[in-house]
Short mmCIF file of C-alpha atoms in Angstrom, two decimals:
data_model
loop_
_atom_site.label_atom_id
_atom_site.label_comp_id
_atom_site.label_asym_id
_atom_site.label_seq_id
_atom_site.Cartn_x
_atom_site.Cartn_y
_atom_site.Cartn_z
CA MET E 1 -17.80 2.91 40.86
CA GLU E 2 -17.56 6.51 39.10
CA TRP E 3 -20.87 7.18 40.56
CA ILE E 4 -20.12 6.87 43.80
CA SER E 5 -18.23 9.83 43.93
CA TYR E 6 -20.48 11.84 41.69
CA ILE E 7 -23.60 11.00 44.93
CA ILE E 8 -21.15 11.73 47.32
CA ALA E 9 -20.34 15.38 45.85
CA PHE E 10 -23.83 16.14 45.13
CA VAL E 11 -24.92 15.22 49.05
CA ILE E 12 -21.94 17.36 49.97
CA ALA E 13 -22.92 20.30 47.91
CA LEU E 14 -26.79 19.87 48.96
CA LEU E 15 -25.23 20.02 52.97
CA ILE E 16 -23.75 22.87 52.43
CA THR E 17 -26.48 25.01 50.79
CA ALA E 18 -29.07 23.30 53.65
CA SER E 19 -26.81 24.87 55.91
CA ALA E 20 -26.59 28.27 54.17
CA VAL E 21 -30.58 27.93 53.59
CA VAL E 22 -30.81 27.64 57.74
CA ALA E 23 -28.18 30.77 58.12
CA LEU E 24 -29.75 32.80 56.26
CA ARG E 25 -33.21 31.63 57.50
CA TRP E 26 -31.72 32.68 61.25
CA ALA E 27 -30.20 36.02 60.34
CA VAL E 28 -33.58 36.83 59.06
CA LYS E 29 -35.69 35.58 62.26
CA THR E 30 -33.22 36.92 64.76
CA GLY E 31 -33.52 40.77 63.26
CA GLN E 32 -29.66 40.56 61.66
CA PHE E 33 -30.14 42.62 58.72
CA ARG E 34 -32.32 45.67 59.82
CA ASP E 35 -29.86 47.72 61.34
CA PHE E 36 -26.57 47.71 59.84
CA GLU E 37 -24.97 50.61 61.10
CA LYS E 38 -25.87 49.74 64.42
CA GLY E 39 -24.01 46.71 64.34
CA ALA E 40 -20.98 48.47 62.88
CA GLU E 41 -20.65 51.21 65.90
CA THR E 42 -20.84 48.56 68.41
CA ILE E 43 -16.85 48.29 68.31
CA PHE E 44 -16.26 50.95 69.27
CA ASP E 45 -16.10 53.07 72.87
CA GLU E 46 -14.77 56.55 74.48
CA ASP E 47 -11.40 54.83 74.68
CA GLU E 48 -11.41 54.52 70.44
CA PRO E 49 -14.72 56.58 69.74
CA MET E 50 -16.04 56.94 65.43
CA GLY E 51 -13.31 58.25 63.11
CA ARG E 52 -10.40 58.52 65.45
CA THR E 53 -7.26 56.33 64.55
CA ALA E 54 -6.37 54.87 67.67
CA ASP E 55 -4.30 51.59 66.25
CA SER E 56 -0.91 51.23 64.92
CA PHE E 57 1.85 49.35 63.89
CA PRO E 58 4.09 49.04 66.72
CA GLY E 59 6.73 52.11 66.92
CA LYS E 60 5.22 54.21 65.36
CA ALA E 61 2.27 56.83 66.26
CA PRO E 62 -1.84 57.12 64.40
CA PRO E 63 -1.98 59.67 62.16
CA LEU E 64 -3.94 62.55 62.75
CA ALA E 65 -7.41 62.43 61.12
CA LYS E 66 -10.65 64.78 61.02
CA PRO E 67 -13.25 63.49 63.35
CA ILE E 68 -15.98 61.84 61.30
CA ILE E 69 -19.29 62.35 62.49
CA PRO E 70 -22.10 60.67 60.97
CA ASN E 71 -25.31 61.54 59.13
CA ARG E 72 -27.78 61.12 61.47
#
């Protein structure tokens, strides 16, 4: 009876490892690791430009921040 719990734990560990390998292979194959900066900048738009704080807690104004100009 004790061996069954070890076998179940081993199978679960194998499934988790296999899913991590499949996810990493997919990420490499689809180019997810090619350009980190481009992916990070996709969340910005005209309403909330990069380097400018536009979000705040309700009732508080966002702090005035100096615009950050990326080095390119």
